[in-house]
């Protein structure tokens, strides 16, 4: 380029008040915001200063102001070592000075270091300005669970991590969840939560229901908890050993009504969130929020500028109850159609059953401004007959507002280089610690210490969705090979008993840990060579992300988030180096699963360098919450483009 612009284009720039040039041979520029030399003077340019010297050509003893009056090229900018850069004057059409330029003197090229420095400074300024002007939102998460306060699966992980990441990006974030107390050690999670001294009465279930708010400000997020006696009972958030709680519709209707009131009545940090909020409603438990905004608030001018985004973590659970319960939800009677649901004939209990019901998740799908799922693959699957659970046609009709975003993971908690739960640490650059973790796990489980023996792991619920029946039928054939297999999980008592029996049958090759333990899950993830996930459907899946983070190669059924996150291994790609991060199989049969698993085992045994490449590629994948948060922000922007839902 012919010149370098060093100043902001200021239409009223009086050089004589900002730059003084003495009669001495050389003088330094005085730092000035108007001319914007500050960033440049901070950088190393030759002898770390920018000087203005009198031109050897002109001999003019005047100041720069004399050059402005008409003496061209009377002053130059240079370092003492490299003179010859001219200080040019930029003028507008009226002749007023608007800036300064460095231009080559005597056709000398501008110093490359100056060029790169100025360009870099400008790039940094542009980047800084973009960050400062990012649009921020008042975001309200509504969820049945949020780690570490309550957690049964991926929903708790998402609502415990994503709010923190969004808050770190400048948004004001509130999470509204029940205050579960079950008399167990989990109650300690609420030790730092205090009473917000705000009690309100909600109109639902035929009367007034009084609830209280509790609050904790942690990691930039307002964690708000709805307190009511119905949340104080033994068991997990949804049920106990006898099954799901019979009053779950009541419990989560309270949550939704309270979540709609929280931004209006809680002066957190001295002021409320107000009406212009973005509600992130998670699964059916929070789905009534979207309906309430449209039916109860907007008709009266409240929350007219708010938006709601439905996040579907698992479409199989929809909050379906008999039609007679609609009157309990606190909605106007003319809104019954939004939640109306009719079971097909084959699903009805008896000949006189009309199949009429209310479906809260359906109501959320109808009234939400945007719909998210936790992976791109799952966003497609729920529009199909096989994966739509009766809502596929409705979801297909809203495909224009349906988006899939893969969940992230907490990389500080799941980090093999610093994990407090594992005996040895390692990284993609140095994998020696993983071998030691494997040996430590074999010793802990009582396996023979065999570093070269493939160790396969499974972590998850013992139920039909996770494909546990396939593992059940495949274990006898697998145990014929020289390998070791460990399973961690709880669920169906039938499979819990089978795990105990298999451990007795294959004492040197199989271990079944009934229950769940966070430290053990970390040690299995770090110590195993292969993680098996034959899920029938998996909206996102987190265990395969944890496994890849630890260099444990996943073998998964090609469904939902598993298909999105695990790239099938191709040994011939990349000029023979191979590409991919694991193995996917389809259809979901025992034989297909065994073929994929046996291929992975052969690769582990016979191609060590290839296996190391697989491990390193797994560990280098980016599954951070920062990456997910950026995509969420784009959806937030889209949500505010169109007007909110109004019936």
PDB file of C-alpha atoms in Angstrom, residues 373-630:
ATOM      1  CA  UNK A 373     -32.288 -30.092  20.468  1.00  0.00           C
ATOM      2  CA  UNK A 374     -28.971 -31.190  21.906  1.00  0.00           C
ATOM      3  CA  UNK A 375     -27.481 -32.374  18.592  1.00  0.00           C
ATOM      4  CA  UNK A 376     -28.048 -31.863  14.881  1.00  0.00           C
ATOM      5  CA  UNK A 377     -28.752 -35.555  14.354  1.00  0.00           C
ATOM      6  CA  UNK A 378     -31.443 -35.573  17.023  1.00  0.00           C
ATOM      7  CA  UNK A 379     -33.068 -32.493  15.471  1.00  0.00           C
ATOM      8  CA  UNK A 380     -33.626 -34.581  12.356  1.00  0.00           C
ATOM      9  CA  UNK A 381     -34.597 -37.790  14.156  1.00  0.00           C
ATOM     10  CA  UNK A 382     -37.483 -36.200  16.070  1.00  0.00           C
ATOM     11  CA  UNK A 383     -39.143 -35.244  12.771  1.00  0.00           C
ATOM     12  CA  UNK A 384     -39.307 -38.911  11.721  1.00  0.00           C
ATOM     13  CA  UNK A 385     -41.969 -41.473  12.588  1.00  0.00           C
ATOM     14  CA  UNK A 386     -39.400 -43.626  14.372  1.00  0.00           C
ATOM     15  CA  UNK A 387     -38.012 -40.864  16.567  1.00  0.00           C
ATOM     16  CA  UNK A 388     -40.911 -38.433  16.871  1.00  0.00           C
ATOM     17  CA  UNK A 389     -42.994 -40.255  19.516  1.00  0.00           C
ATOM     18  CA  UNK A 390     -46.204 -39.011  17.914  1.00  0.00           C
ATOM     19  CA  UNK A 391     -44.990 -35.397  17.649  1.00  0.00           C
ATOM     20  CA  UNK A 392     -43.062 -35.805  14.400  1.00  0.00           C
ATOM     21  CA  UNK A 393     -45.674 -34.090  12.215  1.00  0.00           C
ATOM     22  CA  UNK A 394     -45.946 -31.118  14.558  1.00  0.00           C
ATOM     23  CA  UNK A 395     -42.169 -30.816  14.759  1.00  0.00           C
ATOM     24  CA  UNK A 396     -41.877 -31.108  10.975  1.00  0.00           C
ATOM     25  CA  UNK A 397     -44.300 -28.202  10.629  1.00  0.00           C
ATOM     26  CA  UNK A 398     -41.966 -26.102  12.809  1.00  0.00           C
ATOM     27  CA  UNK A 399     -38.766 -27.231  11.102  1.00  0.00           C
ATOM     28  CA  UNK A 400     -37.936 -23.634  10.139  1.00  0.00           C
ATOM     29  CA  UNK A 401     -37.334 -22.775  13.808  1.00  0.00           C
ATOM     30  CA  UNK A 402     -35.768 -26.121  14.794  1.00  0.00           C
ATOM     31  CA  UNK A 403     -32.002 -26.225  15.385  1.00  0.00           C
ATOM     32  CA  UNK A 404     -29.579 -28.788  16.799  1.00  0.00           C
ATOM     33  CA  UNK A 405     -26.590 -27.774  18.960  1.00  0.00           C
ATOM     34  CA  UNK A 406     -24.252 -30.390  20.410  1.00  0.00           C
ATOM     35  CA  UNK A 407     -23.729 -30.146  24.152  1.00  0.00           C
ATOM     36  CA  UNK A 408     -20.354 -29.270  25.568  1.00  0.00           C
ATOM     37  CA  UNK A 409     -18.489 -30.733  28.498  1.00  0.00           C
ATOM     38  CA  UNK A 410     -16.900 -29.191  31.565  1.00  0.00           C
ATOM     39  CA  UNK A 411     -13.278 -29.324  30.438  1.00  0.00           C
ATOM     40  CA  UNK A 412     -11.902 -28.279  33.821  1.00  0.00           C
ATOM     41  CA  UNK A 413     -13.668 -31.174  35.557  1.00  0.00           C
ATOM     42  CA  UNK A 414     -12.905 -33.637  32.763  1.00  0.00           C
ATOM     43  CA  UNK A 415      -9.217 -33.040  32.136  1.00  0.00           C
ATOM     44  CA  UNK A 416      -6.780 -35.975  32.135  1.00  0.00           C
ATOM     45  CA  UNK A 417      -3.876 -33.629  32.824  1.00  0.00           C
ATOM     46  CA  UNK A 418      -5.300 -32.512  36.186  1.00  0.00           C
ATOM     47  CA  UNK A 419      -8.185 -34.861  37.134  1.00  0.00           C
ATOM     48  CA  UNK A 420      -8.181 -35.345  40.909  1.00  0.00           C
ATOM     49  CA  UNK A 421      -9.977 -38.700  40.613  1.00  0.00           C
ATOM     50  CA  UNK A 422      -7.285 -40.517  38.607  1.00  0.00           C
ATOM     51  CA  UNK A 423      -3.929 -41.734  39.860  1.00  0.00           C
ATOM     52  CA  UNK A 424      -1.808 -40.560  36.919  1.00  0.00           C
ATOM     53  CA  UNK A 425      -2.115 -37.604  34.596  1.00  0.00           C
ATOM     54  CA  UNK A 426      -1.461 -37.425  30.865  1.00  0.00           C
ATOM     55  CA  UNK A 427      -2.187 -35.405  27.725  1.00  0.00           C
ATOM     56  CA  UNK A 428      -2.248 -35.787  23.947  1.00  0.00           C
ATOM     57  CA  UNK A 429       1.444 -34.861  23.876  1.00  0.00           C
ATOM     58  CA  UNK A 430       2.388 -37.485  26.473  1.00  0.00           C
ATOM     59  CA  UNK A 431       0.207 -40.598  26.707  1.00  0.00           C
ATOM     60  CA  UNK A 432       2.326 -42.614  29.133  1.00  0.00           C
ATOM     61  CA  UNK A 433       0.040 -41.772  32.049  1.00  0.00           C
ATOM     62  CA  UNK A 434      -2.916 -43.488  30.370  1.00  0.00           C
ATOM     63  CA  UNK A 435      -1.154 -46.859  30.502  1.00  0.00           C
ATOM     64  CA  UNK A 436      -0.563 -46.302  34.199  1.00  0.00           C
ATOM     65  CA  UNK A 437      -4.246 -45.383  34.694  1.00  0.00           C
ATOM     66  CA  UNK A 438      -5.196 -48.652  32.998  1.00  0.00           C
ATOM     67  CA  UNK A 439      -2.923 -50.655  35.266  1.00  0.00           C
ATOM     68  CA  UNK A 440      -4.316 -48.878  38.342  1.00  0.00           C
ATOM     69  CA  UNK A 441      -7.897 -49.615  37.226  1.00  0.00           C
ATOM     70  CA  UNK A 442      -7.128 -53.287  36.629  1.00  0.00           C
ATOM     71  CA  UNK A 443      -5.652 -53.496  40.098  1.00  0.00           C
ATOM     72  CA  UNK A 444      -8.644 -51.705  41.681  1.00  0.00           C
ATOM     73  CA  UNK A 445     -11.141 -54.008  39.938  1.00  0.00           C
ATOM     74  CA  UNK A 446      -9.202 -57.158  40.779  1.00  0.00           C
ATOM     75  CA  UNK A 447      -8.350 -57.976  37.161  1.00  0.00           C
ATOM     76  CA  UNK A 448      -5.051 -59.608  36.207  1.00  0.00           C
ATOM     77  CA  UNK A 449      -2.541 -56.834  35.387  1.00  0.00           C
ATOM     78  CA  UNK A 450      -2.231 -57.108  31.598  1.00  0.00           C
ATOM     79  CA  UNK A 451      -1.305 -53.798  29.906  1.00  0.00           C
ATOM     80  CA  UNK A 452      -1.656 -55.317  26.411  1.00  0.00           C
ATOM     81  CA  UNK A 453      -5.142 -56.730  27.017  1.00  0.00           C
ATOM     82  CA  UNK A 454      -7.931 -54.524  25.609  1.00  0.00           C
ATOM     83  CA  UNK A 455     -10.083 -53.112  28.412  1.00  0.00           C
ATOM     84  CA  UNK A 456     -13.653 -52.185  27.383  1.00  0.00           C
ATOM     85  CA  UNK A 457     -15.993 -50.040  29.461  1.00  0.00           C
ATOM     86  CA  UNK A 458     -19.682 -49.162  29.665  1.00  0.00           C
ATOM     87  CA  UNK A 459     -21.102 -46.339  31.807  1.00  0.00           C
ATOM     88  CA  UNK A 460     -24.819 -45.575  31.864  1.00  0.00           C
ATOM     89  CA  UNK A 461     -28.308 -46.514  32.957  1.00  0.00           C
ATOM     90  CA  UNK A 462     -29.244 -50.156  32.740  1.00  0.00           C
ATOM     91  CA  UNK A 463     -32.321 -49.831  30.575  1.00  0.00           C
ATOM     92  CA  UNK A 464     -33.679 -50.546  27.128  1.00  0.00           C
ATOM     93  CA  UNK A 465     -32.724 -47.150  25.658  1.00  0.00           C
ATOM     94  CA  UNK A 466     -29.032 -47.711  26.366  1.00  0.00           C
ATOM     95  CA  UNK A 467     -28.985 -51.022  24.484  1.00  0.00           C
ATOM     96  CA  UNK A 468     -28.099 -52.982  27.584  1.00  0.00           C
ATOM     97  CA  UNK A 469     -29.927 -56.020  26.186  1.00  0.00           C
ATOM     98  CA  UNK A 470     -27.433 -56.199  23.291  1.00  0.00           C
ATOM     99  CA  UNK A 471     -24.521 -56.236  25.717  1.00  0.00           C
ATOM    100  CA  UNK A 472     -26.316 -58.916  27.711  1.00  0.00           C
ATOM    101  CA  UNK A 473     -26.567 -61.200  24.683  1.00  0.00           C
ATOM    102  CA  UNK A 474     -23.077 -60.406  23.368  1.00  0.00           C
ATOM    103  CA  UNK A 475     -21.078 -60.992  26.563  1.00  0.00           C
ATOM    104  CA  UNK A 476     -20.761 -64.811  26.236  1.00  0.00           C
ATOM    105  CA  UNK A 477     -19.176 -64.426  22.782  1.00  0.00           C
ATOM    106  CA  UNK A 478     -16.959 -61.552  23.882  1.00  0.00           C
ATOM    107  CA  UNK A 479     -15.695 -63.477  26.879  1.00  0.00           C
ATOM    108  CA  UNK A 480     -14.229 -66.102  24.534  1.00  0.00           C
ATOM    109  CA  UNK A 481     -11.629 -63.508  23.524  1.00  0.00           C
ATOM    110  CA  UNK A 482      -8.690 -62.287  25.594  1.00  0.00           C
ATOM    111  CA  UNK A 483     -10.175 -59.043  26.884  1.00  0.00           C
ATOM    112  CA  UNK A 484     -11.578 -57.395  29.999  1.00  0.00           C
ATOM    113  CA  UNK A 485     -14.963 -55.686  30.377  1.00  0.00           C
ATOM    114  CA  UNK A 486     -16.205 -53.352  33.123  1.00  0.00           C
ATOM    115  CA  UNK A 487     -19.714 -51.891  33.504  1.00  0.00           C
ATOM    116  CA  UNK A 488     -20.900 -49.107  35.803  1.00  0.00           C
ATOM    117  CA  UNK A 489     -24.575 -48.255  36.200  1.00  0.00           C
ATOM    118  CA  UNK A 490     -27.921 -48.927  37.786  1.00  0.00           C
ATOM    119  CA  UNK A 491     -31.494 -49.211  36.601  1.00  0.00           C
ATOM    120  CA  UNK A 492     -33.551 -52.263  35.691  1.00  0.00           C
ATOM    121  CA  UNK A 493     -33.222 -54.792  38.560  1.00  0.00           C
ATOM    122  CA  UNK A 494     -33.142 -57.605  35.970  1.00  0.00           C
ATOM    123  CA  UNK A 495     -29.914 -56.262  34.466  1.00  0.00           C
ATOM    124  CA  UNK A 496     -28.445 -55.392  37.857  1.00  0.00           C
ATOM    125  CA  UNK A 497     -28.828 -59.066  38.850  1.00  0.00           C
ATOM    126  CA  UNK A 498     -27.372 -60.147  35.499  1.00  0.00           C
ATOM    127  CA  UNK A 499     -24.254 -57.999  36.068  1.00  0.00           C
ATOM    128  CA  UNK A 500     -23.665 -59.639  39.439  1.00  0.00           C
ATOM    129  CA  UNK A 501     -24.124 -63.075  37.919  1.00  0.00           C
ATOM    130  CA  UNK A 502     -21.791 -62.359  34.988  1.00  0.00           C
ATOM    131  CA  UNK A 503     -19.102 -61.184  37.390  1.00  0.00           C
ATOM    132  CA  UNK A 504     -19.217 -64.522  39.182  1.00  0.00           C
ATOM    133  CA  UNK A 505     -19.134 -66.421  35.876  1.00  0.00           C
ATOM    134  CA  UNK A 506     -16.227 -64.513  34.277  1.00  0.00           C
ATOM    135  CA  UNK A 507     -14.172 -63.584  37.314  1.00  0.00           C
ATOM    136  CA  UNK A 508     -10.965 -62.634  35.454  1.00  0.00           C
ATOM    137  CA  UNK A 509     -12.699 -60.841  32.590  1.00  0.00           C
ATOM    138  CA  UNK A 510     -15.876 -59.078  33.752  1.00  0.00           C
ATOM    139  CA  UNK A 511     -16.773 -56.619  36.501  1.00  0.00           C
ATOM    140  CA  UNK A 512     -20.198 -55.118  37.114  1.00  0.00           C
ATOM    141  CA  UNK A 513     -20.414 -52.110  39.455  1.00  0.00           C
ATOM    142  CA  UNK A 514     -24.081 -51.669  40.388  1.00  0.00           C
ATOM    143  CA  UNK A 515     -24.768 -48.045  41.277  1.00  0.00           C
ATOM    144  CA  UNK A 516     -23.022 -44.849  40.294  1.00  0.00           C
ATOM    145  CA  UNK A 517     -19.860 -43.180  41.547  1.00  0.00           C
ATOM    146  CA  UNK A 518     -18.307 -40.027  40.069  1.00  0.00           C
ATOM    147  CA  UNK A 519     -14.697 -40.987  41.003  1.00  0.00           C
ATOM    148  CA  UNK A 520     -15.152 -44.505  39.592  1.00  0.00           C
ATOM    149  CA  UNK A 521     -16.644 -43.123  36.370  1.00  0.00           C
ATOM    150  CA  UNK A 522     -13.565 -40.920  35.926  1.00  0.00           C
ATOM    151  CA  UNK A 523     -11.205 -43.843  36.559  1.00  0.00           C
ATOM    152  CA  UNK A 524     -13.059 -46.116  34.119  1.00  0.00           C
ATOM    153  CA  UNK A 525     -13.037 -43.362  31.483  1.00  0.00           C
ATOM    154  CA  UNK A 526      -9.295 -42.834  31.916  1.00  0.00           C
ATOM    155  CA  UNK A 527      -8.288 -46.487  32.293  1.00  0.00           C
ATOM    156  CA  UNK A 528     -10.283 -48.167  29.513  1.00  0.00           C
ATOM    157  CA  UNK A 529      -9.087 -48.480  25.929  1.00  0.00           C
ATOM    158  CA  UNK A 530     -12.578 -48.604  24.409  1.00  0.00           C
ATOM    159  CA  UNK A 531     -15.956 -47.229  25.505  1.00  0.00           C
ATOM    160  CA  UNK A 532     -19.054 -49.060  24.223  1.00  0.00           C
ATOM    161  CA  UNK A 533     -22.342 -47.142  23.720  1.00  0.00           C
ATOM    162  CA  UNK A 534     -25.002 -49.191  21.847  1.00  0.00           C
ATOM    163  CA  UNK A 535     -27.854 -46.760  22.631  1.00  0.00           C
ATOM    164  CA  UNK A 536     -31.102 -47.186  20.713  1.00  0.00           C
ATOM    165  CA  UNK A 537     -31.432 -43.410  20.661  1.00  0.00           C
ATOM    166  CA  UNK A 538     -29.171 -40.793  22.190  1.00  0.00           C
ATOM    167  CA  UNK A 539     -30.180 -37.134  21.903  1.00  0.00           C
ATOM    168  CA  UNK A 540     -26.596 -36.053  22.532  1.00  0.00           C
ATOM    169  CA  UNK A 541     -24.654 -38.332  24.832  1.00  0.00           C
ATOM    170  CA  UNK A 542     -21.881 -37.148  27.109  1.00  0.00           C
ATOM    171  CA  UNK A 543     -19.937 -40.284  27.935  1.00  0.00           C
ATOM    172  CA  UNK A 544     -18.501 -40.511  24.419  1.00  0.00           C
ATOM    173  CA  UNK A 545     -17.325 -36.890  24.752  1.00  0.00           C
ATOM    174  CA  UNK A 546     -15.698 -37.638  28.111  1.00  0.00           C
ATOM    175  CA  UNK A 547     -14.096 -40.757  26.644  1.00  0.00           C
ATOM    176  CA  UNK A 548     -12.580 -38.900  23.694  1.00  0.00           C
ATOM    177  CA  UNK A 549     -11.289 -36.207  26.041  1.00  0.00           C
ATOM    178  CA  UNK A 550      -9.386 -38.996  27.850  1.00  0.00           C
ATOM    179  CA  UNK A 551      -8.148 -40.779  24.727  1.00  0.00           C
ATOM    180  CA  UNK A 552     -10.590 -43.676  25.164  1.00  0.00           C
ATOM    181  CA  UNK A 553     -11.868 -44.669  21.723  1.00  0.00           C
ATOM    182  CA  UNK A 554     -15.688 -44.884  21.434  1.00  0.00           C
ATOM    183  CA  UNK A 555     -17.621 -47.635  19.633  1.00  0.00           C
ATOM    184  CA  UNK A 556     -21.193 -46.361  19.265  1.00  0.00           C
ATOM    185  CA  UNK A 557     -24.492 -46.941  17.520  1.00  0.00           C
ATOM    186  CA  UNK A 558     -24.898 -44.358  14.722  1.00  0.00           C
ATOM    187  CA  UNK A 559     -27.797 -42.418  16.219  1.00  0.00           C
ATOM    188  CA  UNK A 560     -28.477 -38.856  17.358  1.00  0.00           C
ATOM    189  CA  UNK A 561     -25.551 -37.125  19.014  1.00  0.00           C
ATOM    190  CA  UNK A 562     -23.386 -40.246  18.826  1.00  0.00           C
ATOM    191  CA  UNK A 563     -23.408 -40.062  15.039  1.00  0.00           C
ATOM    192  CA  UNK A 564     -22.653 -36.316  15.164  1.00  0.00           C
ATOM    193  CA  UNK A 565     -19.695 -36.520  17.530  1.00  0.00           C
ATOM    194  CA  UNK A 566     -17.929 -39.792  16.646  1.00  0.00           C
ATOM    195  CA  UNK A 567     -16.276 -39.808  13.227  1.00  0.00           C
ATOM    196  CA  UNK A 568     -15.988 -43.337  11.817  1.00  0.00           C
ATOM    197  CA  UNK A 569     -12.375 -44.479  11.523  1.00  0.00           C
ATOM    198  CA  UNK A 570     -10.931 -44.692   7.999  1.00  0.00           C
ATOM    199  CA  UNK A 571      -7.407 -46.208   7.999  1.00  0.00           C
ATOM    200  CA  UNK A 572      -6.734 -45.234   4.357  1.00  0.00           C
ATOM    201  CA  UNK A 573      -7.485 -41.515   4.607  1.00  0.00           C
ATOM    202  CA  UNK A 574      -4.921 -38.820   5.348  1.00  0.00           C
ATOM    203  CA  UNK A 575      -2.219 -40.370   3.114  1.00  0.00           C
ATOM    204  CA  UNK A 576      -2.342 -43.580   5.089  1.00  0.00           C
ATOM    205  CA  UNK A 577      -2.282 -41.944   8.533  1.00  0.00           C
ATOM    206  CA  UNK A 578      -5.971 -42.545   9.005  1.00  0.00           C
ATOM    207  CA  UNK A 579      -8.841 -40.272   9.978  1.00  0.00           C
ATOM    208  CA  UNK A 580     -11.688 -40.548  12.458  1.00  0.00           C
ATOM    209  CA  UNK A 581     -12.182 -40.836  16.199  1.00  0.00           C
ATOM    210  CA  UNK A 582     -13.884 -44.200  16.677  1.00  0.00           C
ATOM    211  CA  UNK A 583     -16.323 -46.688  15.201  1.00  0.00           C
ATOM    212  CA  UNK A 584     -20.036 -46.315  14.500  1.00  0.00           C
ATOM    213  CA  UNK A 585     -22.330 -49.206  13.606  1.00  0.00           C
ATOM    214  CA  UNK A 586     -25.809 -49.543  12.174  1.00  0.00           C
ATOM    215  CA  UNK A 587     -28.315 -51.188  12.246  1.00  0.00           C
ATOM    216  CA  UNK A 588     -28.617 -51.826  15.951  1.00  0.00           C
ATOM    217  CA  UNK A 589     -28.073 -55.569  16.157  1.00  0.00           C
ATOM    218  CA  UNK A 590     -25.821 -57.766  18.231  1.00  0.00           C
ATOM    219  CA  UNK A 591     -23.837 -58.868  15.179  1.00  0.00           C
ATOM    220  CA  UNK A 592     -23.224 -55.314  13.941  1.00  0.00           C
ATOM    221  CA  UNK A 593     -22.118 -54.254  17.393  1.00  0.00           C
ATOM    222  CA  UNK A 594     -19.755 -57.224  17.711  1.00  0.00           C
ATOM    223  CA  UNK A 595     -18.249 -56.606  14.258  1.00  0.00           C
ATOM    224  CA  UNK A 596     -17.454 -52.982  15.127  1.00  0.00           C
ATOM    225  CA  UNK A 597     -16.097 -53.944  18.535  1.00  0.00           C
ATOM    226  CA  UNK A 598     -13.900 -56.720  17.139  1.00  0.00           C
ATOM    227  CA  UNK A 599     -12.509 -54.376  14.475  1.00  0.00           C
ATOM    228  CA  UNK A 600     -11.570 -51.898  17.196  1.00  0.00           C
ATOM    229  CA  UNK A 601      -9.910 -54.678  19.225  1.00  0.00           C
ATOM    230  CA  UNK A 602      -7.861 -55.864  16.219  1.00  0.00           C
ATOM    231  CA  UNK A 603      -6.725 -52.313  15.535  1.00  0.00           C
ATOM    232  CA  UNK A 604      -5.691 -51.912  19.165  1.00  0.00           C
ATOM    233  CA  UNK A 605      -3.662 -55.116  19.126  1.00  0.00           C
ATOM    234  CA  UNK A 606      -2.079 -55.062  15.684  1.00  0.00           C
ATOM    235  CA  UNK A 607      -1.653 -51.379  14.810  1.00  0.00           C
ATOM    236  CA  UNK A 608      -0.274 -49.537  17.809  1.00  0.00           C
ATOM    237  CA  UNK A 609       0.817 -46.406  15.944  1.00  0.00           C
ATOM    238  CA  UNK A 610      -2.594 -46.151  14.286  1.00  0.00           C
ATOM    239  CA  UNK A 611      -4.267 -46.538  17.665  1.00  0.00           C
ATOM    240  CA  UNK A 612      -2.131 -43.746  19.125  1.00  0.00           C
ATOM    241  CA  UNK A 613      -3.212 -41.522  16.253  1.00  0.00           C
ATOM    242  CA  UNK A 614      -6.839 -42.345  17.061  1.00  0.00           C
ATOM    243  CA  UNK A 615      -6.312 -41.450  20.708  1.00  0.00           C
ATOM    244  CA  UNK A 616      -4.668 -38.130  19.900  1.00  0.00           C
ATOM    245  CA  UNK A 617      -7.372 -37.126  17.426  1.00  0.00           C
ATOM    246  CA  UNK A 618      -9.984 -37.901  20.064  1.00  0.00           C
ATOM    247  CA  UNK A 619      -8.224 -35.771  22.655  1.00  0.00           C
ATOM    248  CA  UNK A 620      -7.879 -32.816  20.271  1.00  0.00           C
ATOM    249  CA  UNK A 621     -11.601 -32.501  19.508  1.00  0.00           C
ATOM    250  CA  UNK A 622     -13.293 -29.285  20.655  1.00  0.00           C
ATOM    251  CA  UNK A 623     -16.370 -30.050  22.740  1.00  0.00           C
ATOM    252  CA  UNK A 624     -16.171 -27.021  25.015  1.00  0.00           C
ATOM    253  CA  UNK A 625     -19.194 -25.149  26.312  1.00  0.00           C
ATOM    254  CA  UNK A 626     -17.744 -22.004  24.751  1.00  0.00           C
ATOM    255  CA  UNK A 627     -18.283 -23.503  21.305  1.00  0.00           C
ATOM    256  CA  UNK A 628     -21.880 -24.418  22.190  1.00  0.00           C
ATOM    257  CA  UNK A 629     -22.566 -21.008  23.768  1.00  0.00           C
ATOM    258  CA  UNK A 630     -21.621 -19.196  20.558  1.00  0.00           C
TER     259      UNK A 630
END
